[in-house]
PDB file of C-alpha atoms in Angstrom:
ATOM      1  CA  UNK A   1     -32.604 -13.947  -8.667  1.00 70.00           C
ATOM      2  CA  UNK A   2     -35.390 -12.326  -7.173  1.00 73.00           C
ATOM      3  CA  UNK A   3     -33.036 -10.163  -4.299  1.00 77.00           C
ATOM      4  CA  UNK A   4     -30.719  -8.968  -7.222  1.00 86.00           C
ATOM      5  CA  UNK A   5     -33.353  -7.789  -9.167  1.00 89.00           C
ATOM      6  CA  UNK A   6     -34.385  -6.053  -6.354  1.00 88.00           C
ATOM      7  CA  UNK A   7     -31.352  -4.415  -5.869  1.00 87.00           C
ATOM      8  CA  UNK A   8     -31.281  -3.359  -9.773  1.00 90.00           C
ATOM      9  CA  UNK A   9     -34.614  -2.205  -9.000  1.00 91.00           C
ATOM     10  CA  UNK A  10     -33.498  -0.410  -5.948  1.00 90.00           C
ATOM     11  CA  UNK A  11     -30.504   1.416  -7.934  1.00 91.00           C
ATOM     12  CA  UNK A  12     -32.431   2.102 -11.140  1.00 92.00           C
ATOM     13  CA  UNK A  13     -35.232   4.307  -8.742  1.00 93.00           C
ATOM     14  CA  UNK A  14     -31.867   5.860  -7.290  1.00 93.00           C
ATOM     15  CA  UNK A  15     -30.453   6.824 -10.259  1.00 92.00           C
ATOM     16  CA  UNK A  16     -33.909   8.468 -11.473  1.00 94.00           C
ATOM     17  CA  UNK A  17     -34.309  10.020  -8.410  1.00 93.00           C
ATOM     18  CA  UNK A  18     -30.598  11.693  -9.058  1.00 91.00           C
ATOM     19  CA  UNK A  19     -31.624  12.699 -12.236  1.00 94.00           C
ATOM     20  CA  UNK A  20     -35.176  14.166 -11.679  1.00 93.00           C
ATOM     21  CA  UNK A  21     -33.279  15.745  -8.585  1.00 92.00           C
ATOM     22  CA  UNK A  22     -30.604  17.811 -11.257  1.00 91.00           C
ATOM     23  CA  UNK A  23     -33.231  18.400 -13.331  1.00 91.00           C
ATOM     24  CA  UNK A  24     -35.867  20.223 -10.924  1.00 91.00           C
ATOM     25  CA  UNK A  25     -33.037  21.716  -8.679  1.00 87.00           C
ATOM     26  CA  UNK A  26     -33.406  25.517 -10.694  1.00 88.00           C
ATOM     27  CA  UNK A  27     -37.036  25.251  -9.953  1.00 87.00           C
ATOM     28  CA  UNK A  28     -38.387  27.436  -7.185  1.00 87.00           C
ATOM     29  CA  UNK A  29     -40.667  24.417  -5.925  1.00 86.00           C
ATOM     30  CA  UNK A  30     -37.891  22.879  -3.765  1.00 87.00           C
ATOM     31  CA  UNK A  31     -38.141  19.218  -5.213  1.00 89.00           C
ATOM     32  CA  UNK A  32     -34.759  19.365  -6.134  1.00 88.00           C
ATOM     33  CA  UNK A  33     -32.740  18.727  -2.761  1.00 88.00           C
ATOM     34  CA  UNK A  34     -34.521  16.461  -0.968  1.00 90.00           C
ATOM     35  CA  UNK A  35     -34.578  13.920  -4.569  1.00 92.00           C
ATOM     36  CA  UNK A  36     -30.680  14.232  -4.444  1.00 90.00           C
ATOM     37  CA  UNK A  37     -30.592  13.517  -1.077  1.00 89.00           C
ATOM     38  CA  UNK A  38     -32.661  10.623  -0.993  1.00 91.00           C
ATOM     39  CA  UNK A  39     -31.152   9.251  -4.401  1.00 92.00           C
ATOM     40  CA  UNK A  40     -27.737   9.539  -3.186  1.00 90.00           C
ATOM     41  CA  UNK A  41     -28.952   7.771  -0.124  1.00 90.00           C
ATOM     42  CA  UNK A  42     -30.283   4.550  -1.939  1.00 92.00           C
ATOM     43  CA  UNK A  43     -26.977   4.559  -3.785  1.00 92.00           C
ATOM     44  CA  UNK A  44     -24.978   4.579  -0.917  1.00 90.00           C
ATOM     45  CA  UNK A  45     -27.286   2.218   1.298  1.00 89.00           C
ATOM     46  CA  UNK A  46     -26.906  -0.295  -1.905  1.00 90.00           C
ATOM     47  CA  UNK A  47     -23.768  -0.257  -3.726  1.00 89.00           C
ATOM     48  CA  UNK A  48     -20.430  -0.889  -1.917  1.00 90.00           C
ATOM     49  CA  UNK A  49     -18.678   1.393  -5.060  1.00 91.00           C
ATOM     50  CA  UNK A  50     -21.157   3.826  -4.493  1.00 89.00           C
ATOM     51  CA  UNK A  51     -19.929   3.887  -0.324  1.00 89.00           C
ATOM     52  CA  UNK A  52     -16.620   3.846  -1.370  1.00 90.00           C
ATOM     53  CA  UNK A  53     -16.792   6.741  -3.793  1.00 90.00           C
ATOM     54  CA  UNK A  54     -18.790   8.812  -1.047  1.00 89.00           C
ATOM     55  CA  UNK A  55     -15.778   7.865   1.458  1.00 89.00           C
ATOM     56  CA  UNK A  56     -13.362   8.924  -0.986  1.00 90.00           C
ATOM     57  CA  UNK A  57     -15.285  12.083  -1.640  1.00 90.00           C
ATOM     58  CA  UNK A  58     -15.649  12.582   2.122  1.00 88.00           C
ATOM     59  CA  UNK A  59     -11.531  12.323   2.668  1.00 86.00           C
ATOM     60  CA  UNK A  60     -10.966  14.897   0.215  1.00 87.00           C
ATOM     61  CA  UNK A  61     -13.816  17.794   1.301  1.00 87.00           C
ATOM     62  CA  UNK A  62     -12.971  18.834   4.349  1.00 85.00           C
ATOM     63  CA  UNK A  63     -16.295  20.941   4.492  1.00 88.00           C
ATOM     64  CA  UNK A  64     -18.351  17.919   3.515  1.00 85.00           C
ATOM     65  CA  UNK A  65     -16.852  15.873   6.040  1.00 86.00           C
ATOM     66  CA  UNK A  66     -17.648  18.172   8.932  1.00 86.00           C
ATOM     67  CA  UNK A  67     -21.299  18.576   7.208  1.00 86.00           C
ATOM     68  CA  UNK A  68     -22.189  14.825   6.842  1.00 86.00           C
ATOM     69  CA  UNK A  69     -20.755  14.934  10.482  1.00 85.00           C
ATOM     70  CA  UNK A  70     -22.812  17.001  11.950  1.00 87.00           C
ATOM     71  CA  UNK A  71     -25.745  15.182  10.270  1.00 86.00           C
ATOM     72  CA  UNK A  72     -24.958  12.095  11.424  1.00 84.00           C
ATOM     73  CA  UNK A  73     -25.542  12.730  14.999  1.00 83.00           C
ATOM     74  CA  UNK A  74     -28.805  14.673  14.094  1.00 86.00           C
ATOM     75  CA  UNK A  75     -30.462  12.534  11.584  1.00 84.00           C
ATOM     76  CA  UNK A  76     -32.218   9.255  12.533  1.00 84.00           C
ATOM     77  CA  UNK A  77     -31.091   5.648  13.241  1.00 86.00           C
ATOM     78  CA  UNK A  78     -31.409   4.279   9.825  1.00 84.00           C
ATOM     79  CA  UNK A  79     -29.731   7.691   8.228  1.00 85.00           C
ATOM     80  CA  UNK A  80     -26.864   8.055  10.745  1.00 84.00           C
ATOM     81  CA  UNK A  81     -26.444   4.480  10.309  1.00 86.00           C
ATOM     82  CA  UNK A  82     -25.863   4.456   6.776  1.00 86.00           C
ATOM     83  CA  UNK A  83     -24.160   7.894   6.688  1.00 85.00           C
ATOM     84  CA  UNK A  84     -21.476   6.630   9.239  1.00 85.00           C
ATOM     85  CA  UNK A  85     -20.792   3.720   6.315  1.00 84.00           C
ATOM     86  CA  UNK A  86     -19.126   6.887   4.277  1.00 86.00           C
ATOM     87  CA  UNK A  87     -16.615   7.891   7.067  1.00 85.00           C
ATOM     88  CA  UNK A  88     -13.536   8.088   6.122  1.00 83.00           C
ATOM     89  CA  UNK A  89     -10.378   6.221   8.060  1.00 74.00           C
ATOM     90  CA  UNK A  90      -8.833   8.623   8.585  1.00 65.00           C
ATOM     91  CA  UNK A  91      -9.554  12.347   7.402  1.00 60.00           C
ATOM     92  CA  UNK A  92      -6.916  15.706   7.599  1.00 62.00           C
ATOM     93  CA  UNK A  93      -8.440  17.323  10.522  1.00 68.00           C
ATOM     94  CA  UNK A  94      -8.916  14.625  13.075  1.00 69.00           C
ATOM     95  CA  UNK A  95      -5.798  12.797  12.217  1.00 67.00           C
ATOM     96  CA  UNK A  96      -4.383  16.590  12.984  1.00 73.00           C
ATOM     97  CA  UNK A  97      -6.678  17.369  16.084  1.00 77.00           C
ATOM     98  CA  UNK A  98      -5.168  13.379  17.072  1.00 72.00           C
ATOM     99  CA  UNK A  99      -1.711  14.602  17.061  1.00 73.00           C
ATOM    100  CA  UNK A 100      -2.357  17.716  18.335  1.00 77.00           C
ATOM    101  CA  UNK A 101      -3.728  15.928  21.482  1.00 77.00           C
ATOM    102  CA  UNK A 102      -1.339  13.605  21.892  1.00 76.00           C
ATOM    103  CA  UNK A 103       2.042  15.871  21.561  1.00 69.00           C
ATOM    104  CA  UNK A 104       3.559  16.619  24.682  1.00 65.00           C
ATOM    105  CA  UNK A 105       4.294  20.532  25.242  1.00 61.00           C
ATOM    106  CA  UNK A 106       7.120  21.846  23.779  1.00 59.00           C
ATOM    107  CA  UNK A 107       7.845  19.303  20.929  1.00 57.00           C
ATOM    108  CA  UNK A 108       8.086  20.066  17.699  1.00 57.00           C
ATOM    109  CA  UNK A 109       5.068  19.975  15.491  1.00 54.00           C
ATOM    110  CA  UNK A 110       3.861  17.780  12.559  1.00 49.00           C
ATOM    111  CA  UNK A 111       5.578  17.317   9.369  1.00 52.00           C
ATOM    112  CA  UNK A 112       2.984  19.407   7.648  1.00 52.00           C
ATOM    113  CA  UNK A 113       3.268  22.574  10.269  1.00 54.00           C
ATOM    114  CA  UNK A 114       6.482  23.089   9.131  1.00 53.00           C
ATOM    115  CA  UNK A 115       7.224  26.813   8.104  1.00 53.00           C
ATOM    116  CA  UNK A 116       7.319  27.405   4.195  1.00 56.00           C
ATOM    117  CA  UNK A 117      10.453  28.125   2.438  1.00 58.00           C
ATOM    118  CA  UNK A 118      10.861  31.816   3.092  1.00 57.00           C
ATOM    119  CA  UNK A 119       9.714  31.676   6.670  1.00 57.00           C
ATOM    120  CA  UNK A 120      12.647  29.226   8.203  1.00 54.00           C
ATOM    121  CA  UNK A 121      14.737  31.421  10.176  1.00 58.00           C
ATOM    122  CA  UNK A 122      18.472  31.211   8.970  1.00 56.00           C
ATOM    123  CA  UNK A 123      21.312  29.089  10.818  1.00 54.00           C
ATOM    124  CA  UNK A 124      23.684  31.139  13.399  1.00 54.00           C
ATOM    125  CA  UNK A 125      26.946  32.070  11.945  1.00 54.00           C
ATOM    126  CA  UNK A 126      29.246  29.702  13.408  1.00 54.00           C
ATOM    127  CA  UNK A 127      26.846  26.754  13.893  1.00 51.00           C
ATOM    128  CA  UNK A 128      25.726  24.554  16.569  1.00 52.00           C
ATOM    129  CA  UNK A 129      29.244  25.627  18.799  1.00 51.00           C
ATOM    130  CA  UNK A 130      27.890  28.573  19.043  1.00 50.00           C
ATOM    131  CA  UNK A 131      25.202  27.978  21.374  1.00 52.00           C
ATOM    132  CA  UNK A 132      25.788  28.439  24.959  1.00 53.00           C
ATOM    133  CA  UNK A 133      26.607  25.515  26.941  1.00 55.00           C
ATOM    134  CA  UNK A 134      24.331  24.009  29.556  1.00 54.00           C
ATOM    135  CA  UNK A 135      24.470  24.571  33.278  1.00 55.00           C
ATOM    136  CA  UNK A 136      25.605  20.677  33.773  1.00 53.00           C
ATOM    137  CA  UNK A 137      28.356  20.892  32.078  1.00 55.00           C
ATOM    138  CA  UNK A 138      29.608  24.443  32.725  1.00 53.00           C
ATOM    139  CA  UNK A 139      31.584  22.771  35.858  1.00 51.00           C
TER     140      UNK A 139
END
């Protein structure tokens, strides 16, 4: 009784935080940033939705991904910690940079590289015969 009340307490102080943090963020004291900050960080060091909807949130912006990346391996224990509870499985770029890695040379690229619409190049005349046959089996 008395650890969920805590936790209540704990995401009550979060969510005032969030809003004192939107409503002082036009002021030129800067008191608005670092109340976000530290209200989103309650939220997500409290409430598994609240991890999950940062890791969705993550996925999707590419920008905030590479941001909450970076801070990770500059903030503190505890922060990194908690911040590396948001990472995504598996995001665009790295499942990209993955692949990228791991094709051999010369292969043809991901599904997504492919050219758009207007930029394939058009099929030869007469079709595949009309390519010019290989040196084993010229004899």
């Amino acid at each position: 009784m008395i650890a969920n009340l805590k936790h209540w307490a704990i995401l009550t102080f979060a969510g005032l935080c969030l809003l004192a943090g939107v409503a002082t963020i036009w002021l030129p004291i800067p008191t608005g940033v670092p109340l976000l900050a530290l209200g989103l960080f309650l939220i997500i060091a409290n409430s598994r939705m609240g991890r999950r909807l940062f890791r969705k949130l993550r996925k999707h912006v590419g920008w905030l991904d590479h941001a909450l990346l970076w801070l990770e391996d500059r903030a503190g224990q505890s922060v990194g910690r908690v911040l590396k509870t948001t990472r995504p499985l598996m995001t665009r770029h790295r499942r990209r940079a993955e692949m990228e890695a791991t094709k051999p040379a010369g292969s043809p690229s991901a599904p997504y590289d492919r050219p758009k619409r207007g930029d394939r190049q058009p099929l030869a005349a007469n079709g595949p015969s009309s390519r010019a046959p290989d040196e084993d089996t010229a004899a």
